[in-house]
CSV table of C-alpha atoms and ligand atoms in Angstrom, one decimal:
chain,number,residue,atom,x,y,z
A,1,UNK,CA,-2.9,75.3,-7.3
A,2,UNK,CA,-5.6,77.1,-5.4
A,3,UNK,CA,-8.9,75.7,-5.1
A,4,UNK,CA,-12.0,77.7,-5.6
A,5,UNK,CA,-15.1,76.4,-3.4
A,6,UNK,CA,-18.5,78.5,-3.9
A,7,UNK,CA,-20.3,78.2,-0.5
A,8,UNK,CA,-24.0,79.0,-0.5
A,9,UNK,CA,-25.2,78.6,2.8
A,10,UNK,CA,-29.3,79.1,1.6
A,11,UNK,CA,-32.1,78.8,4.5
A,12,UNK,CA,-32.6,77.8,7.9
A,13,UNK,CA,-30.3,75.3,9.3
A,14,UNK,CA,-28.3,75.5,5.8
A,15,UNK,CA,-26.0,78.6,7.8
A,16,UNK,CA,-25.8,77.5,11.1
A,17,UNK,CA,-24.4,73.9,9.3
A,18,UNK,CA,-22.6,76.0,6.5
A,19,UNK,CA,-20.6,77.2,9.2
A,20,UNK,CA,-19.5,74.1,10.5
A,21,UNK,CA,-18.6,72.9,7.5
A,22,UNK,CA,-16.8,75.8,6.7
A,23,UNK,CA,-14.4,75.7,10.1
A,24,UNK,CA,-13.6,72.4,9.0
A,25,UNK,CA,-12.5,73.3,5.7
A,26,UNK,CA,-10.4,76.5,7.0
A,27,UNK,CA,-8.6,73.7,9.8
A,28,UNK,CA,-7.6,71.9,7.0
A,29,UNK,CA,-6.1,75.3,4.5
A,30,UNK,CA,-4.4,76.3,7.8
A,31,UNK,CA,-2.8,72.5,9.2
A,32,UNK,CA,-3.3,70.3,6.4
A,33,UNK,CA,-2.5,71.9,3.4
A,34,UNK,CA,-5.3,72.6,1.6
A,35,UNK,CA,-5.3,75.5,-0.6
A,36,UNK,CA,-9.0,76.3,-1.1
A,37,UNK,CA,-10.5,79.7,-1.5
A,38,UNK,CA,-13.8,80.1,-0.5
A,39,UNK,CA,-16.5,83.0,-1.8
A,40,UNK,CA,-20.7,83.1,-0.1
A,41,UNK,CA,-23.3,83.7,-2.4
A,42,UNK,CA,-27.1,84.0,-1.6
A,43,UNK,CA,-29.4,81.3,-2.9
A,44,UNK,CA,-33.1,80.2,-2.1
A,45,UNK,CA,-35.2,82.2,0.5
A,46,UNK,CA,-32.4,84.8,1.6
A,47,UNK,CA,-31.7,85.6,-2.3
A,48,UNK,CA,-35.4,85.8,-2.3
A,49,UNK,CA,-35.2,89.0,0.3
A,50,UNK,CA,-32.1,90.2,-1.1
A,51,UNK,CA,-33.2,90.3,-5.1
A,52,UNK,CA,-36.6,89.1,-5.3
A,53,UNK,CA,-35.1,85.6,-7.0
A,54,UNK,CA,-33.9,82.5,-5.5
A,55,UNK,CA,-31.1,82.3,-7.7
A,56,UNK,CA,-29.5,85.7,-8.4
A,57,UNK,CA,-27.0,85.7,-11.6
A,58,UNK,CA,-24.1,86.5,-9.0
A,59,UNK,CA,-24.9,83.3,-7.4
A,60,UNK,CA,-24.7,81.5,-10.7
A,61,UNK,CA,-21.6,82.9,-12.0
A,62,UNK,CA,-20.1,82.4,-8.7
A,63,UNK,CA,-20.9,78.7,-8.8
A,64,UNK,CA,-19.7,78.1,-12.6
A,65,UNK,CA,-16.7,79.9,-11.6
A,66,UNK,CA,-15.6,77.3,-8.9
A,67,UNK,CA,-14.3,74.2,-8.7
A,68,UNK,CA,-16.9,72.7,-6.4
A,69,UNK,CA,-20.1,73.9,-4.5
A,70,UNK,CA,-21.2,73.3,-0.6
A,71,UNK,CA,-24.8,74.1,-0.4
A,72,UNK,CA,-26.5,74.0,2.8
A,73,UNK,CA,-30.4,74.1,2.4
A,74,UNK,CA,-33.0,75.8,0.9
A,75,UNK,CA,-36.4,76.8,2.1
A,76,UNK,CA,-39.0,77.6,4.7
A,77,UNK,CA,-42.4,78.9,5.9
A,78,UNK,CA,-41.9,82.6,5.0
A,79,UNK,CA,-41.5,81.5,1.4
A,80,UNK,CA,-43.9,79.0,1.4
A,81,UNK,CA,-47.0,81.3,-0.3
A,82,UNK,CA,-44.8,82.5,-2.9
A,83,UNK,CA,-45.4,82.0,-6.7
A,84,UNK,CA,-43.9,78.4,-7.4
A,85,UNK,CA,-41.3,80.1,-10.0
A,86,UNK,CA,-39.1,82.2,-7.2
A,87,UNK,CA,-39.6,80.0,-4.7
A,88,UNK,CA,-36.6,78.9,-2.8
A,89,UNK,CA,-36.2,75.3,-4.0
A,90,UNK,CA,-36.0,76.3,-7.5
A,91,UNK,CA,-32.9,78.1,-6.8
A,92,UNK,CA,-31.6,74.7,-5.6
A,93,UNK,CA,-32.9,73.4,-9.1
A,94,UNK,CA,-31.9,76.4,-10.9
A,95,UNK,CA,-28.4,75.2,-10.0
A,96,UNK,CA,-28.7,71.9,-10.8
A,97,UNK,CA,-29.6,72.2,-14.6
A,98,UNK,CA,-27.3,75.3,-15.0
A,99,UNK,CA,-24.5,73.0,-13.9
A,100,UNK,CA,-25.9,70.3,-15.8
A,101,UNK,CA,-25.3,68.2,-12.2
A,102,UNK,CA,-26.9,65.1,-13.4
A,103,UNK,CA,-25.0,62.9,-11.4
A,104,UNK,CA,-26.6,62.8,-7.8
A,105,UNK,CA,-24.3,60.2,-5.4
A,106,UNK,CA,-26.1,59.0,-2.1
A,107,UNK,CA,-24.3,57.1,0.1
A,108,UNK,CA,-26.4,55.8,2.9
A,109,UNK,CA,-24.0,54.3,5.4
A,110,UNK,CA,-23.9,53.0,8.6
A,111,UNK,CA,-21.9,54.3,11.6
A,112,UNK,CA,-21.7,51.5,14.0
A,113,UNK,CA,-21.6,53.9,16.5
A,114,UNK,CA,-25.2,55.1,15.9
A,115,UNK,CA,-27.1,51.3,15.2
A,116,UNK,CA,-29.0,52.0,17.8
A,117,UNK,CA,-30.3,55.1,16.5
A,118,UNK,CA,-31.6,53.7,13.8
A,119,UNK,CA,-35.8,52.6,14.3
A,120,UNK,CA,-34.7,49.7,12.9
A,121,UNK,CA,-33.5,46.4,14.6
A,122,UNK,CA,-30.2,47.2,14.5
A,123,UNK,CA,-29.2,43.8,13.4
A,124,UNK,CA,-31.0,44.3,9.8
A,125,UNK,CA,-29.0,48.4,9.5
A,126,UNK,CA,-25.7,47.3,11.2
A,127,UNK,CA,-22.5,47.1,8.7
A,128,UNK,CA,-25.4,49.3,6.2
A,129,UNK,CA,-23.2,50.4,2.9
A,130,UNK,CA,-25.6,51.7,-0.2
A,131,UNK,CA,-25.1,54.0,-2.6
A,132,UNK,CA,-28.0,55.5,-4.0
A,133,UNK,CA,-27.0,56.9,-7.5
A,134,UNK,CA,-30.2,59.3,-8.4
A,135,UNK,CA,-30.8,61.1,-12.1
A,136,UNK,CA,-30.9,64.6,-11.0
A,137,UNK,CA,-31.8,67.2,-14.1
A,138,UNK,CA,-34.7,64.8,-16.4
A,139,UNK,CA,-37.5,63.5,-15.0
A,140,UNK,CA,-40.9,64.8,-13.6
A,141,UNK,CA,-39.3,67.6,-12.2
A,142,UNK,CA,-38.2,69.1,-15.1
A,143,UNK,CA,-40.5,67.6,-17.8
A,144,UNK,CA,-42.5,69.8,-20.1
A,145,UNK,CA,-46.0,70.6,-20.0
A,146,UNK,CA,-46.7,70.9,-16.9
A,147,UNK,CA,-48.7,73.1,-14.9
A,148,UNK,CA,-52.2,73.7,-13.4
A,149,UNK,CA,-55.2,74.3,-16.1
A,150,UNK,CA,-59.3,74.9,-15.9
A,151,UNK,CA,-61.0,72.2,-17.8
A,152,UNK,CA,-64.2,73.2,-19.7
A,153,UNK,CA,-66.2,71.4,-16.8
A,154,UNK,CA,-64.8,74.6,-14.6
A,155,UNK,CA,-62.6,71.5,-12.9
A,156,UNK,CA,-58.6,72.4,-11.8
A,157,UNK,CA,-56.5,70.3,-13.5
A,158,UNK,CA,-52.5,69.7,-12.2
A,159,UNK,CA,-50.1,67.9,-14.4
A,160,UNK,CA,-46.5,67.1,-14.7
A,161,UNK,CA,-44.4,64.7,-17.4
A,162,UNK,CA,-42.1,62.4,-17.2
A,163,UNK,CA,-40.0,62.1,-19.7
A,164,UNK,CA,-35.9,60.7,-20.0
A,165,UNK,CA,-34.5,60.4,-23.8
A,166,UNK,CA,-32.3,57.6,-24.3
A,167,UNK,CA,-29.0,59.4,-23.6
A,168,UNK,CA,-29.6,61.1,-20.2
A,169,UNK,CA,-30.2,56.8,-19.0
A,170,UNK,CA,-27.2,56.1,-20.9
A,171,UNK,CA,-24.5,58.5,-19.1
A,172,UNK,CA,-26.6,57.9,-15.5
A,173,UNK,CA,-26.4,54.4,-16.4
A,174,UNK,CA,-22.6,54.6,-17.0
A,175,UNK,CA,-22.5,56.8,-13.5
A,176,UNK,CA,-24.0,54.0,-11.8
A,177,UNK,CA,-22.4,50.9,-13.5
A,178,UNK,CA,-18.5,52.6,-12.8
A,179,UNK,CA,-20.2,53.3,-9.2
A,180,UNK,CA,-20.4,49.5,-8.9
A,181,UNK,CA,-17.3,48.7,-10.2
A,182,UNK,CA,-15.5,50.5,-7.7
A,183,UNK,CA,-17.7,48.6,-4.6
A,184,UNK,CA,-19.1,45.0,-4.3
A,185,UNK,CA,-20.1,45.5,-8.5
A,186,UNK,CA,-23.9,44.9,-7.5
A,187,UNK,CA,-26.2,47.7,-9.1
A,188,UNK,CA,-29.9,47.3,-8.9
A,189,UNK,CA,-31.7,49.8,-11.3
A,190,UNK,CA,-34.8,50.9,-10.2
A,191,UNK,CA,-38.3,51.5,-12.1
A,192,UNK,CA,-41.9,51.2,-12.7
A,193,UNK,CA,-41.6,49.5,-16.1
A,194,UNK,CA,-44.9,47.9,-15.5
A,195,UNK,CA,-46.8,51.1,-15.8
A,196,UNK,CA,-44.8,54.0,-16.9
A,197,UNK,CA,-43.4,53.5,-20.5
A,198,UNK,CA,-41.1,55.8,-19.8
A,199,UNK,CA,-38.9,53.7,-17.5
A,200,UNK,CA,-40.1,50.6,-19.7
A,201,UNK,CA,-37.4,52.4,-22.0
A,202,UNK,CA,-35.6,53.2,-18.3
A,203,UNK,CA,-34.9,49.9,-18.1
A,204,UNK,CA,-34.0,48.7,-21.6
A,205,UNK,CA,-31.2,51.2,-22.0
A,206,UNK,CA,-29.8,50.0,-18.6
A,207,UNK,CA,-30.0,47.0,-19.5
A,208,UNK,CA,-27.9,47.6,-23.2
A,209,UNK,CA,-25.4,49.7,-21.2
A,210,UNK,CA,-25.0,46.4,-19.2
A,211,UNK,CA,-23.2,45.2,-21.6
A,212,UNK,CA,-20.0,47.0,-21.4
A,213,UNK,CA,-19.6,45.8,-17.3
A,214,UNK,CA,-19.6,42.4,-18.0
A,215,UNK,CA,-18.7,41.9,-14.1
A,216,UNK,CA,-21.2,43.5,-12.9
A,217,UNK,CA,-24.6,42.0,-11.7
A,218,UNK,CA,-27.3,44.1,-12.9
A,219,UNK,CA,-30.8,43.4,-10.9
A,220,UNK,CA,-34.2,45.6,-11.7
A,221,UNK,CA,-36.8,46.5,-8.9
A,222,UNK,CA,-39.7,47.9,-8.9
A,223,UNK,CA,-39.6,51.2,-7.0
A,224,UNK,CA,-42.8,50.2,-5.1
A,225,UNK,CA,-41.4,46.8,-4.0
A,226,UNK,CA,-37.8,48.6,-3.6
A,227,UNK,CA,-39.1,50.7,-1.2
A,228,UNK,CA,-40.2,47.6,1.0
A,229,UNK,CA,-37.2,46.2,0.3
A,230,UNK,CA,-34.8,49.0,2.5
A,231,UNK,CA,-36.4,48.8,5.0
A,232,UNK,CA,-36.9,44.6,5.5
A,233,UNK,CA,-33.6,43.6,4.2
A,234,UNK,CA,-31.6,46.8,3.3
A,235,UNK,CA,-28.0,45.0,2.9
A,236,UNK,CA,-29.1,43.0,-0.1
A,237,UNK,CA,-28.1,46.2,-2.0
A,238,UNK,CA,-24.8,47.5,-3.4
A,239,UNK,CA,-25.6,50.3,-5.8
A,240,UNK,CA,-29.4,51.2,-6.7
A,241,UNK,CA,-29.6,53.5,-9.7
A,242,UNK,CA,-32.9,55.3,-10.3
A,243,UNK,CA,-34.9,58.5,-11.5
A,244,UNK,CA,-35.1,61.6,-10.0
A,245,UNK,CA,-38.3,61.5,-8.1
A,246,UNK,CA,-38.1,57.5,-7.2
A,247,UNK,CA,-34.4,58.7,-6.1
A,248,UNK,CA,-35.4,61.7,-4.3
A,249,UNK,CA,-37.9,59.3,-2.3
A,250,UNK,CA,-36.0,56.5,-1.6
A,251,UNK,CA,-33.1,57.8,-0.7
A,252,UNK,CA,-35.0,59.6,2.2
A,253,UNK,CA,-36.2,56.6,3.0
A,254,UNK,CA,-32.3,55.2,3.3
A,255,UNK,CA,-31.6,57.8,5.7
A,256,UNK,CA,-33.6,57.1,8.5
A,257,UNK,CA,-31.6,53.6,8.4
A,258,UNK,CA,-28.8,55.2,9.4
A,259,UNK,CA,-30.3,56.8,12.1
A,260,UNK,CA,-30.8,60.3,11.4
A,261,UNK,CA,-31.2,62.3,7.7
A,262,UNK,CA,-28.5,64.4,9.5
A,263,UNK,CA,-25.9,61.9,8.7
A,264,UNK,CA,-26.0,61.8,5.1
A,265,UNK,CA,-24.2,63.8,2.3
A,266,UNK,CA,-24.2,64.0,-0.9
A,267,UNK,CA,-22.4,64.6,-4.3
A,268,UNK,CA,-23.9,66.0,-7.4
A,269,UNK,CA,-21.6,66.1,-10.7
A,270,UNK,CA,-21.6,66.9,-13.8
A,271,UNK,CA,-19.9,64.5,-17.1
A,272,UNK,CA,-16.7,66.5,-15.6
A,273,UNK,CA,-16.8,65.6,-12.2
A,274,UNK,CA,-17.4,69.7,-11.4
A,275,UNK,CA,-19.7,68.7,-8.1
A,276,UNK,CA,-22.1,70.4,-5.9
A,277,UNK,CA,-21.9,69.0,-2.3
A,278,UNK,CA,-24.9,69.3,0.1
A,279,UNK,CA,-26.8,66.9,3.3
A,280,UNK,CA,-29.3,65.3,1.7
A,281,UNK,CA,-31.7,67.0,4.5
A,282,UNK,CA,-33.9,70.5,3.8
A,283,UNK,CA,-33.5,73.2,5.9
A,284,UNK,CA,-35.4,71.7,8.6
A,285,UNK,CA,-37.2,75.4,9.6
A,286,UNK,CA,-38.7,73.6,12.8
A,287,UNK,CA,-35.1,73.9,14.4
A,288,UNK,CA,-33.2,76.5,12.7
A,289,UNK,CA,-31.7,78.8,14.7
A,290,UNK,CA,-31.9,76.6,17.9
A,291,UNK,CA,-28.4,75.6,17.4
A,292,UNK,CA,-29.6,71.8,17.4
A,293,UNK,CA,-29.1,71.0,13.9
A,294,UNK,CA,-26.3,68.1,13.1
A,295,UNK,CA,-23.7,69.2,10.9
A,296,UNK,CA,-22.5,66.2,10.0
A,297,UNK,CA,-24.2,65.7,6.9
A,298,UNK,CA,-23.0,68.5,5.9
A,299,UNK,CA,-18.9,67.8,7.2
A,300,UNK,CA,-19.2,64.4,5.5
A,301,UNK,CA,-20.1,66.3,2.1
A,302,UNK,CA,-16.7,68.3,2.7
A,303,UNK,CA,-15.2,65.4,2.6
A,304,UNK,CA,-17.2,63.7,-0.8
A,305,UNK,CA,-15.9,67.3,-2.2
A,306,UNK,CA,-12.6,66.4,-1.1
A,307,UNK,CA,-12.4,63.3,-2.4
A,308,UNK,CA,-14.7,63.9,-6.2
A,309,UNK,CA,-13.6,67.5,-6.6
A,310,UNK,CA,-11.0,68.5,-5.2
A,311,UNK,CA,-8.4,65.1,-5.6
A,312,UNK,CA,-7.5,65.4,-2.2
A,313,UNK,CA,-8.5,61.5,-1.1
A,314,UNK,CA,-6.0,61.5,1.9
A,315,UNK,CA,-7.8,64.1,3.3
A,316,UNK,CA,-11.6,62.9,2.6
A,317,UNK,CA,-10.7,60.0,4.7
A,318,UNK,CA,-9.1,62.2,7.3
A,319,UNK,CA,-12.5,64.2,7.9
A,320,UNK,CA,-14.2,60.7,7.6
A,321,UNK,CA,-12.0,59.9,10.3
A,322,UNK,CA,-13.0,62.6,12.5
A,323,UNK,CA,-16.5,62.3,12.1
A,324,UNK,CA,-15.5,58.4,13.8
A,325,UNK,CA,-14.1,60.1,16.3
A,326,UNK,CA,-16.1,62.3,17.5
A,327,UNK,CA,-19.0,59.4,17.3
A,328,UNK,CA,-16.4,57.6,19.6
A,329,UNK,CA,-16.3,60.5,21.9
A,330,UNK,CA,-20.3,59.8,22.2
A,331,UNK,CA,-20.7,63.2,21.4
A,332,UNK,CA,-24.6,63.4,19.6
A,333,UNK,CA,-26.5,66.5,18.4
A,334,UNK,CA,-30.4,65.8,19.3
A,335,UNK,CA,-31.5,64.2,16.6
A,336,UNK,CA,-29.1,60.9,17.0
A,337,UNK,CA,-28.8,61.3,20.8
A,338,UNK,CA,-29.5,58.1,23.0
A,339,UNK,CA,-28.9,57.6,26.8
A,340,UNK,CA,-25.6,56.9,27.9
A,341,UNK,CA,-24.9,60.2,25.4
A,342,UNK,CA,-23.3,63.5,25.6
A,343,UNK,CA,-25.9,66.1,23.8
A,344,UNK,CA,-24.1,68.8,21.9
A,345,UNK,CA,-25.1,71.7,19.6
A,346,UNK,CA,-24.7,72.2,16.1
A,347,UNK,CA,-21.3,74.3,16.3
A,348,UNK,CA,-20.0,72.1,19.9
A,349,UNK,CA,-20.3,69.2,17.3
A,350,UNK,CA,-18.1,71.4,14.8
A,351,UNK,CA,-15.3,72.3,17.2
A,352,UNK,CA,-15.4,68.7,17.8
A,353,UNK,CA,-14.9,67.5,14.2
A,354,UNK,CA,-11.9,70.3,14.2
A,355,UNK,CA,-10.3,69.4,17.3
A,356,UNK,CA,-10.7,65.2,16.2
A,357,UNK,CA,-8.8,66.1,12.6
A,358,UNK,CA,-6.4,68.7,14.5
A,359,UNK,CA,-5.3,65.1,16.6
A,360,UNK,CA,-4.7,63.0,13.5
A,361,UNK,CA,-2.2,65.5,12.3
B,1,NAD,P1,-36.2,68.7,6.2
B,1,NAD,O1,-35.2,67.7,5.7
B,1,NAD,O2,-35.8,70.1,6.3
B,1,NAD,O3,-36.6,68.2,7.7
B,1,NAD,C1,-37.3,67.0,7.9
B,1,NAD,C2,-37.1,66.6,9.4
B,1,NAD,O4,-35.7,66.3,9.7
B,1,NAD,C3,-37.4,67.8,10.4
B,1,NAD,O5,-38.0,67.3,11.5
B,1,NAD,C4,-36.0,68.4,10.7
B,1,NAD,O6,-35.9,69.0,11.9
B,1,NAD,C5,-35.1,67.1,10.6
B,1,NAD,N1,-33.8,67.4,10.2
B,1,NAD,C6,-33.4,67.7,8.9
B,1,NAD,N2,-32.1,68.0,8.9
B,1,NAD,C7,-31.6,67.9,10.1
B,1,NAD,C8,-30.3,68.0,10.7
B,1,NAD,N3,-29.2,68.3,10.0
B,1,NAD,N4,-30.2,67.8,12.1
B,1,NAD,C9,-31.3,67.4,12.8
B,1,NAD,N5,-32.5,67.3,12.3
B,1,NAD,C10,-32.7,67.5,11.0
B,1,NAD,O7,-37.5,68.5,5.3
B,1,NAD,P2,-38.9,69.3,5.3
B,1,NAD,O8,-39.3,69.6,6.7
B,1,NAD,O9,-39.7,68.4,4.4
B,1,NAD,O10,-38.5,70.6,4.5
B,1,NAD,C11,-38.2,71.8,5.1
B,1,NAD,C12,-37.8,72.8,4.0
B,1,NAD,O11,-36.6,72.4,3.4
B,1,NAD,C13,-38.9,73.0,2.9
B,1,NAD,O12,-38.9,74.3,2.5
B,1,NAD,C14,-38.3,72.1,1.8
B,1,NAD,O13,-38.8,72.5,0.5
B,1,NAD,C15,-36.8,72.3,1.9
B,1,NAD,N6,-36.0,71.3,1.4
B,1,NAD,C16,-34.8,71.7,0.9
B,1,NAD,C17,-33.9,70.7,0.5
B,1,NAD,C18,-32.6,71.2,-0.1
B,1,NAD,O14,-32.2,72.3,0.1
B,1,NAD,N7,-31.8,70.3,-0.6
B,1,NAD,C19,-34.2,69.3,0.6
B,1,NAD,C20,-35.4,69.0,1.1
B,1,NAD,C21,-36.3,69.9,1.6
């Protein structure tokens, strides 16, 4: 049965690594038998010029029509002044809570290849395999009030809320605990349950959902001491589960373990495992259109589509596969290129991944 995927390149780097990702999944309709449709839509900044909103209805019906999303990035300078409702990142968010995507998978992993690109000691990152399972559509970012006020005094105030009921814990809890169960059944949930009342409650429903996953070892951190902890001794974790922002924050700070933020992917899904697949990285408007942006991030998400969406695991490891190869190959885009390296630009490192899955045929 045909496959739909809606691809929404977005901002910046999100087309020129859209397009890479994009070649990989037409090398794979055309040799591997794949039958995916694809359809572009507009979303963030360019859906900004084209409609004056960074998520036109199009877009959206587009995306609830399919069967899984690639996303690029969102975002950049020329939209930075705009009114905070159209900018381009709530197009991103728009998405998320339309598609009820509360699921947000985050696998920070470790090439071997790239240890050394890592600024850490490579012997604390090497053999690195988390999997940061963020809430993605409760939370500060969505809470209600919040805003910017005048107090009488003539003082600006800002404020935002946190708030999570019981059951958006309780089906990120499950997320995280069947997450575990299918690794080394190690989940460490993460909180500030000394402070914030709302993840005192956080941290009580994980705990009751415990429970039913008798075989898995449930730890709690705090998210100020977690943060410490990946970066001294990042292999003590299996499975971190967490709130949107402390998610959104750490698992940034995971990235640069694995040497560059363009190595990472990720999955967002909804209760049935309808996904949206996009790097974890912005879209980095410092390089874009210098054809130096890695698209590998972006590739490896193709492949967590693949393998979440799309029930095609033998092929989510064979693009996995690729993206070992073409490491092998010592092929690097800038921002994980050491000495001893061949430097390569965002679509060389494409044609690579292509020609490296076109070999294991
Ligand atoms: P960013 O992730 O875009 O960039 C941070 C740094 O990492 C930059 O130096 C950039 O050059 C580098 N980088 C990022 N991706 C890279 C890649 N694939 N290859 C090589 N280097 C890469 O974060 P930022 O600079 O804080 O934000 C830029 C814009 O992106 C902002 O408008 C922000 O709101 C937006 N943003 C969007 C998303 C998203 O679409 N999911 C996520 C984060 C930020």
């Amino acid at each position: 049965m045909t496959k739909k995927i809606a691809v929404l390149p977005g901002d910046g780097i999100g087309i020129e690594i859209t397009a890479e990702a994009v070649k990989v999944i037409e090398c794979l309709n055309n040799d591997f038998g794949l039958n995916a449709e694809m359809e572009q839509g507009l979303v963030g900044g360019s859906a900004y010029d084209a409609s004056q909103t960074p998520l036109p209805e199009a877009t959206l019906d587009l995306a609830k029509a399919a069967d899984a999303v690639l996303l690029g990035a969102v975002g950049g300078y020329k939209w930075e002044s705009l009114d905070i409702s159209v900018r381009p990142e709530k197009g991103l968010l728009g998405l998320r809570s339309e598609l009820e995507l509360f699921a947000n998978l985050r696998p920070a992993i470790l090439y071997p290849q790239l240890a050394h690109a890592s600024t850490l000691k490579a012997e604390i990152v090497s053999g690195l395999d988390i999997m940061i399972v963020r809430e993605l559509t409760g939370g500060i970012y969505f809470g209600q009030p919040r805003g910017v006020r005048t107090l009488e005094n003539g003082e600006q105030q800002g404020f935002n809320t946190l708030v999570y009921t019981e059951s958006e814990i309780e089906r990120i809890a499950h997320v995280a605990f069947d997450t575990a169960m299918k690794r080394n059944k190690r989940l460490c949930s993460v909180d500030k349950a000394n402070v914030l009342e709302c993840t005192e409650l956080w941290r009580e429903v994980v705990t009751r959902v415990s429970q039913a996953y008798p075989e898995v070892e449930l730890s709690h951190m705090y998210v100020d001491n977690a943060a410490m902890q990946l970066v001294r001794e990042p292999k003590q974790f299996d499975v971190m589960v967490t709130t949107n922002m402390f998610g959104d924050i750490l698992s940034d700070c995971a990235a640069m373990l694995t040497g560059s933020i363009g190595m990472l992917p990720s999955a967002s899904m909804d209760k049935n495992n309808k996904g949206m697949y996009e790097p974890i990285h912005g879209s980095a408007p410092d390089i874009a259109g210098q054809n130096m942006a890695n698209p590998l991030a972006t590739i490896l998400s193709v492949s967590m589509m693949l393998r979440y969406s799309l029930q095609a695991e033998e092929l989510a490891v064979k693009v996995e596969q690729a993206v070992n190869r073409v490491l092998d190959q010592k092929l690097r885009t800038a921002d994980i290129f050491t000495d001893g390296h061949t430097r390569v630009g965002t679509d060389a490192m494409g044609d690579a991944v292509v020609a490296a899955l076109r070999s294991n045929l």
